[in-house]
Amino acid sequence: MPGAIVMSLNSLALAVAEHDPQRARDLLNESLHLSGKPGEEISSGLLTACLVAGRLRDWQLTLTLTARTMYVWRWYVTPLQAAPCFALCARAFAENRPEVAGVLQGAAYAIFRYASRMPQGASPSERAPADINDNFVLAALRETGHLVAAALGEQRARELRGEGAAMTMDEATSYALANIDRKLLAGPVIDQVRRTASCPTPD
């Protein structure tokens, strides 16, 4: 039952995020109270929560939630669950660590391409979380590309994307987690939410 409640809260948060971001944030916080306790994480809830954080353009919180999501699901994730997570993680890194962002951007694009070739009869768990997420996730990937190229140059940006595209999902997950502060994996997620609320990340 908590899983269904968490998914409902996050789905509603995604629906209202553009025109009522404060309401979306309140719904997200409520879902994280239910899904983010250590040892009691709901992986699908964390994944949709990181989508909400990305929709709100709260990149520090997005980084926290993508880290938790990857840590929890890394051994049984499907491509169309992994790709948005890598995409938003890349955008969260883009302004401060463009080299990491460039690699993860390449991994995200490669996994999206792989997933697009999956059989049409794939089970619901293997499909994208929701169509509402498509535009802003891909927009975040494009933003990442612009930021990385501006910081490092077009040639280096292409090289980094190539490195990421050559990785398996497990390699990309290991790479992302190796570059994320381990403190983001400690304690209840809601504690991290409170910390990021006191230090908002600029757009």
PDB file of C-alpha atoms in Angstrom:
ATOM      1  CA  MET A   1       0.000   0.000   0.000  1.00  0.00           C
ATOM      2  CA  PRO A   2       2.730   2.607   0.755  1.00  0.00           C
ATOM      3  CA  GLY A   3       4.146   2.005  -2.732  1.00  0.00           C
ATOM      4  CA  ALA A   4       0.824   2.858  -4.376  1.00  0.00           C
ATOM      5  CA  ILE A   5       0.494   5.997  -2.254  1.00  0.00           C
ATOM      6  CA  VAL A   6       4.044   7.085  -3.089  1.00  0.00           C
ATOM      7  CA  MET A   7       3.495   6.612  -6.824  1.00  0.00           C
ATOM      8  CA  SER A   8       0.221   8.543  -6.652  1.00  0.00           C
ATOM      9  CA  LEU A   9       1.877  11.420  -4.801  1.00  0.00           C
ATOM     10  CA  ASN A  10       4.736  11.603  -7.288  1.00  0.00           C
ATOM     11  CA  SER A  11       2.422  11.339 -10.294  1.00  0.00           C
ATOM     12  CA  LEU A  12       0.352  14.232  -8.976  1.00  0.00           C
ATOM     13  CA  ALA A  13       3.525  16.207  -8.254  1.00  0.00           C
ATOM     14  CA  LEU A  14       4.662  15.739 -11.866  1.00  0.00           C
ATOM     15  CA  ALA A  15       1.264  16.856 -13.116  1.00  0.00           C
ATOM     16  CA  VAL A  16       1.224  20.113 -11.114  1.00  0.00           C
ATOM     17  CA  ALA A  17       4.950  20.955 -11.094  1.00  0.00           C
ATOM     18  CA  GLU A  18       4.871  23.428 -13.964  1.00  0.00           C
ATOM     19  CA  HIS A  19       2.007  25.607 -12.717  1.00  0.00           C
ATOM     20  CA  ASP A  20       2.199  24.988  -8.951  1.00  0.00           C
ATOM     21  CA  PRO A  21       5.800  24.127  -7.998  1.00  0.00           C
ATOM     22  CA  GLN A  22       5.247  24.622  -4.270  1.00  0.00           C
ATOM     23  CA  ARG A  23       2.389  22.116  -4.274  1.00  0.00           C
ATOM     24  CA  ALA A  24       4.582  19.702  -6.235  1.00  0.00           C
ATOM     25  CA  ARG A  25       7.366  20.111  -3.686  1.00  0.00           C
ATOM     26  CA  ASP A  26       4.980  19.461  -0.802  1.00  0.00           C
ATOM     27  CA  LEU A  27       3.734  16.290  -2.493  1.00  0.00           C
ATOM     28  CA  LEU A  28       7.316  15.202  -3.150  1.00  0.00           C
ATOM     29  CA  ASN A  29       8.265  15.705   0.488  1.00  0.00           C
ATOM     30  CA  GLU A  30       5.269  13.636   1.572  1.00  0.00           C
ATOM     31  CA  SER A  31       6.258  10.795  -0.753  1.00  0.00           C
ATOM     32  CA  LEU A  32       9.850  10.859   0.487  1.00  0.00           C
ATOM     33  CA  HIS A  33       8.677  10.494   4.083  1.00  0.00           C
ATOM     34  CA  LEU A  34       7.093   7.207   2.983  1.00  0.00           C
ATOM     35  CA  SER A  35       9.699   5.879   0.541  1.00  0.00           C
ATOM     36  CA  GLY A  36      13.110   7.139   1.605  1.00  0.00           C
ATOM     37  CA  LYS A  37      13.948   5.561   4.960  1.00  0.00           C
ATOM     38  CA  PRO A  38      17.160   3.462   4.881  1.00  0.00           C
ATOM     39  CA  GLY A  39      16.289  -0.198   4.440  1.00  0.00           C
ATOM     40  CA  GLU A  40      12.685   0.657   3.545  1.00  0.00           C
ATOM     41  CA  GLU A  41      13.235   2.419   0.211  1.00  0.00           C
ATOM     42  CA  ILE A  42      10.672   1.976  -2.542  1.00  0.00           C
ATOM     43  CA  SER A  43      12.768   1.955  -5.711  1.00  0.00           C
ATOM     44  CA  SER A  44       9.981   2.985  -8.082  1.00  0.00           C
ATOM     45  CA  GLY A  45       9.071   5.755  -5.654  1.00  0.00           C
ATOM     46  CA  LEU A  46      12.632   7.058  -5.595  1.00  0.00           C
ATOM     47  CA  LEU A  47      12.801   6.975  -9.397  1.00  0.00           C
ATOM     48  CA  THR A  48       9.622   8.997  -9.839  1.00  0.00           C
ATOM     49  CA  ALA A  49      10.747  11.322  -7.037  1.00  0.00           C
ATOM     50  CA  CYS A  50      13.949  12.115  -8.930  1.00  0.00           C
ATOM     51  CA  LEU A  51      11.788  12.931 -11.966  1.00  0.00           C
ATOM     52  CA  VAL A  52       9.803  15.383  -9.840  1.00  0.00           C
ATOM     53  CA  ALA A  53      12.991  17.009  -8.544  1.00  0.00           C
ATOM     54  CA  GLY A  54      14.259  17.335 -12.109  1.00  0.00           C
ATOM     55  CA  ARG A  55      10.949  18.826 -13.226  1.00  0.00           C
ATOM     56  CA  LEU A  56      11.348  21.393 -10.438  1.00  0.00           C
ATOM     57  CA  ARG A  57      14.942  22.039 -11.584  1.00  0.00           C
ATOM     58  CA  ASP A  58      16.245  21.436  -8.082  1.00  0.00           C
ATOM     59  CA  TRP A  59      19.515  19.920  -9.220  1.00  0.00           C
ATOM     60  CA  GLN A  60      21.048  19.253  -5.816  1.00  0.00           C
ATOM     61  CA  LEU A  61      17.973  17.316  -4.732  1.00  0.00           C
ATOM     62  CA  THR A  62      17.916  15.617  -8.130  1.00  0.00           C
ATOM     63  CA  LEU A  63      21.491  14.448  -7.564  1.00  0.00           C
ATOM     64  CA  THR A  64      20.571  13.086  -4.136  1.00  0.00           C
ATOM     65  CA  LEU A  65      17.573  11.201  -5.475  1.00  0.00           C
ATOM     66  CA  THR A  66      19.335   9.809  -8.546  1.00  0.00           C
ATOM     67  CA  ALA A  67      22.112   8.569  -6.253  1.00  0.00           C
ATOM     68  CA  ARG A  68      19.614   6.823  -3.978  1.00  0.00           C
ATOM     69  CA  THR A  69      17.717   5.406  -6.941  1.00  0.00           C
ATOM     70  CA  MET A  70      20.826   3.960  -8.590  1.00  0.00           C
ATOM     71  CA  TYR A  71      22.076   2.526  -5.313  1.00  0.00           C
ATOM     72  CA  VAL A  72      18.765   0.757  -4.621  1.00  0.00           C
ATOM     73  CA  TRP A  73      17.919  -0.581  -8.089  1.00  0.00           C
ATOM     74  CA  ARG A  74      21.275  -1.160  -9.749  1.00  0.00           C
ATOM     75  CA  TRP A  75      20.956  -4.953  -9.959  1.00  0.00           C
ATOM     76  CA  TYR A  76      17.487  -5.147 -11.495  1.00  0.00           C
ATOM     77  CA  VAL A  77      16.798  -1.897 -13.345  1.00  0.00           C
ATOM     78  CA  THR A  78      15.392  -1.832 -16.885  1.00  0.00           C
ATOM     79  CA  PRO A  79      16.769   0.451 -19.632  1.00  0.00           C
ATOM     80  CA  LEU A  80      13.814   2.839 -19.663  1.00  0.00           C
ATOM     81  CA  GLN A  81      14.110   3.263 -15.920  1.00  0.00           C
ATOM     82  CA  ALA A  82      17.867   3.810 -16.075  1.00  0.00           C
ATOM     83  CA  ALA A  83      17.985   6.278 -18.970  1.00  0.00           C
ATOM     84  CA  PRO A  84      15.982   9.127 -17.346  1.00  0.00           C
ATOM     85  CA  CYS A  85      17.937   8.648 -14.141  1.00  0.00           C
ATOM     86  CA  PHE A  86      21.290   9.001 -15.923  1.00  0.00           C
ATOM     87  CA  ALA A  87      19.948  11.968 -17.895  1.00  0.00           C
ATOM     88  CA  LEU A  88      18.914  13.885 -14.787  1.00  0.00           C
ATOM     89  CA  CYS A  89      22.076  12.914 -12.929  1.00  0.00           C
ATOM     90  CA  ALA A  90      24.088  14.320 -15.842  1.00  0.00           C
ATOM     91  CA  ARG A  91      22.171  17.599 -15.709  1.00  0.00           C
ATOM     92  CA  ALA A  92      22.685  17.801 -11.947  1.00  0.00           C
ATOM     93  CA  PHE A  93      26.463  17.553 -12.493  1.00  0.00           C
ATOM     94  CA  ALA A  94      26.627  19.798 -15.563  1.00  0.00           C
ATOM     95  CA  GLU A  95      27.388  23.164 -14.002  1.00  0.00           C
ATOM     96  CA  ASN A  96      29.970  22.078 -11.429  1.00  0.00           C
ATOM     97  CA  ARG A  97      31.463  18.870 -12.872  1.00  0.00           C
ATOM     98  CA  PRO A  98      31.058  19.011 -16.641  1.00  0.00           C
ATOM     99  CA  GLU A  99      33.380  16.070 -17.384  1.00  0.00           C
ATOM    100  CA  VAL A 100      31.249  13.719 -15.283  1.00  0.00           C
ATOM    101  CA  ALA A 101      28.118  15.208 -16.835  1.00  0.00           C
ATOM    102  CA  GLY A 102      29.425  14.613 -20.350  1.00  0.00           C
ATOM    103  CA  VAL A 103      30.092  10.931 -19.691  1.00  0.00           C
ATOM    104  CA  LEU A 104      26.671  10.380 -18.115  1.00  0.00           C
ATOM    105  CA  GLN A 105      24.980  12.266 -20.947  1.00  0.00           C
ATOM    106  CA  GLY A 106      26.540   9.832 -23.405  1.00  0.00           C
ATOM    107  CA  ALA A 107      25.432   6.868 -21.297  1.00  0.00           C
ATOM    108  CA  ALA A 108      21.878   8.217 -21.090  1.00  0.00           C
ATOM    109  CA  TYR A 109      21.585   8.734 -24.849  1.00  0.00           C
ATOM    110  CA  ALA A 110      22.969   5.251 -25.527  1.00  0.00           C
ATOM    111  CA  ILE A 111      20.504   3.622 -23.137  1.00  0.00           C
ATOM    112  CA  PHE A 112      17.583   5.588 -24.606  1.00  0.00           C
ATOM    113  CA  ARG A 113      18.614   4.376 -28.086  1.00  0.00           C
ATOM    114  CA  TYR A 114      18.903   0.794 -26.858  1.00  0.00           C
ATOM    115  CA  ALA A 115      15.510   0.979 -25.147  1.00  0.00           C
ATOM    116  CA  SER A 116      13.864   2.368 -28.288  1.00  0.00           C
ATOM    117  CA  ARG A 117      14.773  -0.873 -30.071  1.00  0.00           C
ATOM    118  CA  MET A 118      13.108  -3.069 -27.436  1.00  0.00           C
ATOM    119  CA  PRO A 119      10.150  -5.187 -28.662  1.00  0.00           C
ATOM    120  CA  GLN A 120       6.825  -3.359 -28.723  1.00  0.00           C
ATOM    121  CA  GLY A 121       5.335  -6.053 -26.496  1.00  0.00           C
ATOM    122  CA  ALA A 122       7.648  -5.223 -23.577  1.00  0.00           C
ATOM    123  CA  SER A 123       6.066  -5.494 -20.159  1.00  0.00           C
ATOM    124  CA  PRO A 124       4.849  -2.319 -18.392  1.00  0.00           C
ATOM    125  CA  SER A 125       7.819  -2.386 -16.012  1.00  0.00           C
ATOM    126  CA  GLU A 126      10.153  -2.058 -19.015  1.00  0.00           C
ATOM    127  CA  ARG A 127       8.452   0.988 -20.473  1.00  0.00           C
ATOM    128  CA  ALA A 128       9.113   4.637 -19.723  1.00  0.00           C
ATOM    129  CA  PRO A 129       7.678   5.732 -16.354  1.00  0.00           C
ATOM    130  CA  ALA A 130       5.215   8.147 -17.985  1.00  0.00           C
ATOM    131  CA  ASP A 131       4.900  10.113 -21.217  1.00  0.00           C
ATOM    132  CA  ILE A 132       4.706  13.356 -19.231  1.00  0.00           C
ATOM    133  CA  ASN A 133       8.398  12.952 -18.421  1.00  0.00           C
ATOM    134  CA  ASP A 134       9.693  12.745 -21.996  1.00  0.00           C
ATOM    135  CA  ASN A 135      10.078  16.414 -22.927  1.00  0.00           C
ATOM    136  CA  PHE A 136      11.695  17.748 -19.778  1.00  0.00           C
ATOM    137  CA  VAL A 137      14.096  14.815 -19.454  1.00  0.00           C
ATOM    138  CA  LEU A 138      15.286  15.221 -23.036  1.00  0.00           C
ATOM    139  CA  ALA A 139      15.438  18.990 -22.544  1.00  0.00           C
ATOM    140  CA  ALA A 140      17.678  18.377 -19.528  1.00  0.00           C
ATOM    141  CA  LEU A 141      19.945  16.215 -21.698  1.00  0.00           C
ATOM    142  CA  ARG A 142      20.186  18.954 -24.312  1.00  0.00           C
ATOM    143  CA  GLU A 143      20.956  21.539 -21.619  1.00  0.00           C
ATOM    144  CA  THR A 144      23.684  19.255 -20.325  1.00  0.00           C
ATOM    145  CA  GLY A 145      25.239  19.119 -23.773  1.00  0.00           C
ATOM    146  CA  HIS A 146      25.245  22.913 -24.083  1.00  0.00           C
ATOM    147  CA  LEU A 147      26.746  23.387 -20.616  1.00  0.00           C
ATOM    148  CA  VAL A 148      29.451  20.762 -21.130  1.00  0.00           C
ATOM    149  CA  ALA A 149      30.411  22.163 -24.533  1.00  0.00           C
ATOM    150  CA  ALA A 150      30.513  25.708 -23.154  1.00  0.00           C
ATOM    151  CA  ALA A 151      32.777  24.610 -20.302  1.00  0.00           C
ATOM    152  CA  LEU A 152      35.080  22.188 -22.122  1.00  0.00           C
ATOM    153  CA  GLY A 153      34.676  22.773 -25.848  1.00  0.00           C
ATOM    154  CA  GLU A 154      32.790  20.808 -28.502  1.00  0.00           C
ATOM    155  CA  GLN A 155      35.603  18.332 -29.156  1.00  0.00           C
ATOM    156  CA  ARG A 156      36.009  17.338 -25.515  1.00  0.00           C
ATOM    157  CA  ALA A 157      32.241  17.140 -25.094  1.00  0.00           C
ATOM    158  CA  ARG A 158      32.060  14.660 -27.997  1.00  0.00           C
ATOM    159  CA  GLU A 159      34.865  12.576 -26.504  1.00  0.00           C
ATOM    160  CA  LEU A 160      33.093  12.384 -23.150  1.00  0.00           C
ATOM    161  CA  ARG A 161      29.793  11.408 -24.749  1.00  0.00           C
ATOM    162  CA  GLY A 162      31.635   8.647 -26.577  1.00  0.00           C
ATOM    163  CA  GLU A 163      33.100   7.350 -23.321  1.00  0.00           C
ATOM    164  CA  GLY A 164      29.659   7.212 -21.751  1.00  0.00           C
ATOM    165  CA  ALA A 165      28.032   5.633 -24.790  1.00  0.00           C
ATOM    166  CA  ALA A 166      30.559   2.775 -24.646  1.00  0.00           C
ATOM    167  CA  MET A 167      29.622   1.882 -21.056  1.00  0.00           C
ATOM    168  CA  THR A 168      27.218  -0.840 -20.005  1.00  0.00           C
ATOM    169  CA  MET A 169      24.414   0.166 -17.645  1.00  0.00           C
ATOM    170  CA  ASP A 170      26.299  -1.348 -14.733  1.00  0.00           C
ATOM    171  CA  GLU A 171      29.498   0.481 -15.673  1.00  0.00           C
ATOM    172  CA  ALA A 172      27.607   3.767 -15.974  1.00  0.00           C
ATOM    173  CA  THR A 173      25.966   3.190 -12.596  1.00  0.00           C
ATOM    174  CA  SER A 174      29.328   2.460 -10.976  1.00  0.00           C
ATOM    175  CA  TYR A 175      30.801   5.571 -12.609  1.00  0.00           C
ATOM    176  CA  ALA A 176      27.967   7.788 -11.396  1.00  0.00           C
ATOM    177  CA  LEU A 177      28.049   6.456  -7.838  1.00  0.00           C
ATOM    178  CA  ALA A 178      31.846   6.805  -7.712  1.00  0.00           C
ATOM    179  CA  ASN A 179      31.455  10.517  -8.465  1.00  0.00           C
ATOM    180  CA  ILE A 180      28.613  11.201  -6.033  1.00  0.00           C
ATOM    181  CA  ASP A 181      29.353  12.253  -2.460  1.00  0.00           C
ATOM    182  CA  ARG A 182      28.682   9.226  -0.254  1.00  0.00           C
ATOM    183  CA  LYS A 183      27.007  11.516   2.263  1.00  0.00           C
ATOM    184  CA  LEU A 184      24.051  11.707  -0.106  1.00  0.00           C
ATOM    185  CA  LEU A 185      23.447   7.997   0.495  1.00  0.00           C
ATOM    186  CA  ALA A 186      23.386   8.280   4.295  1.00  0.00           C
ATOM    187  CA  GLY A 187      20.318   8.685   6.481  1.00  0.00           C
ATOM    188  CA  PRO A 188      16.685   9.304   5.525  1.00  0.00           C
ATOM    189  CA  VAL A 189      16.227  11.061   2.183  1.00  0.00           C
ATOM    190  CA  ILE A 190      13.995  13.666   3.803  1.00  0.00           C
ATOM    191  CA  ASP A 191      17.008  14.881   5.817  1.00  0.00           C
ATOM    192  CA  GLN A 192      18.775  15.615   2.532  1.00  0.00           C
ATOM    193  CA  VAL A 193      15.660  17.459   1.352  1.00  0.00           C
ATOM    194  CA  ARG A 194      15.843  19.731   4.380  1.00  0.00           C
ATOM    195  CA  ARG A 195      19.519  20.433   3.715  1.00  0.00           C
ATOM    196  CA  THR A 196      18.957  21.292   0.063  1.00  0.00           C
ATOM    197  CA  ALA A 197      16.002  23.483   1.001  1.00  0.00           C
ATOM    198  CA  SER A 198      18.351  25.649   3.060  1.00  0.00           C
ATOM    199  CA  CYS A 199      20.856  25.828   0.155  1.00  0.00           C
ATOM    200  CA  PRO A 200      18.783  26.058  -3.048  1.00  0.00           C
ATOM    201  CA  THR A 201      20.518  25.268  -6.322  1.00  0.00           C
ATOM    202  CA  PRO A 202      20.310  27.968  -9.008  1.00  0.00           C
ATOM    203  CA  ASP A 203      18.814  27.176 -12.410  1.00  0.00           C
TER     204      ASP A 203
END
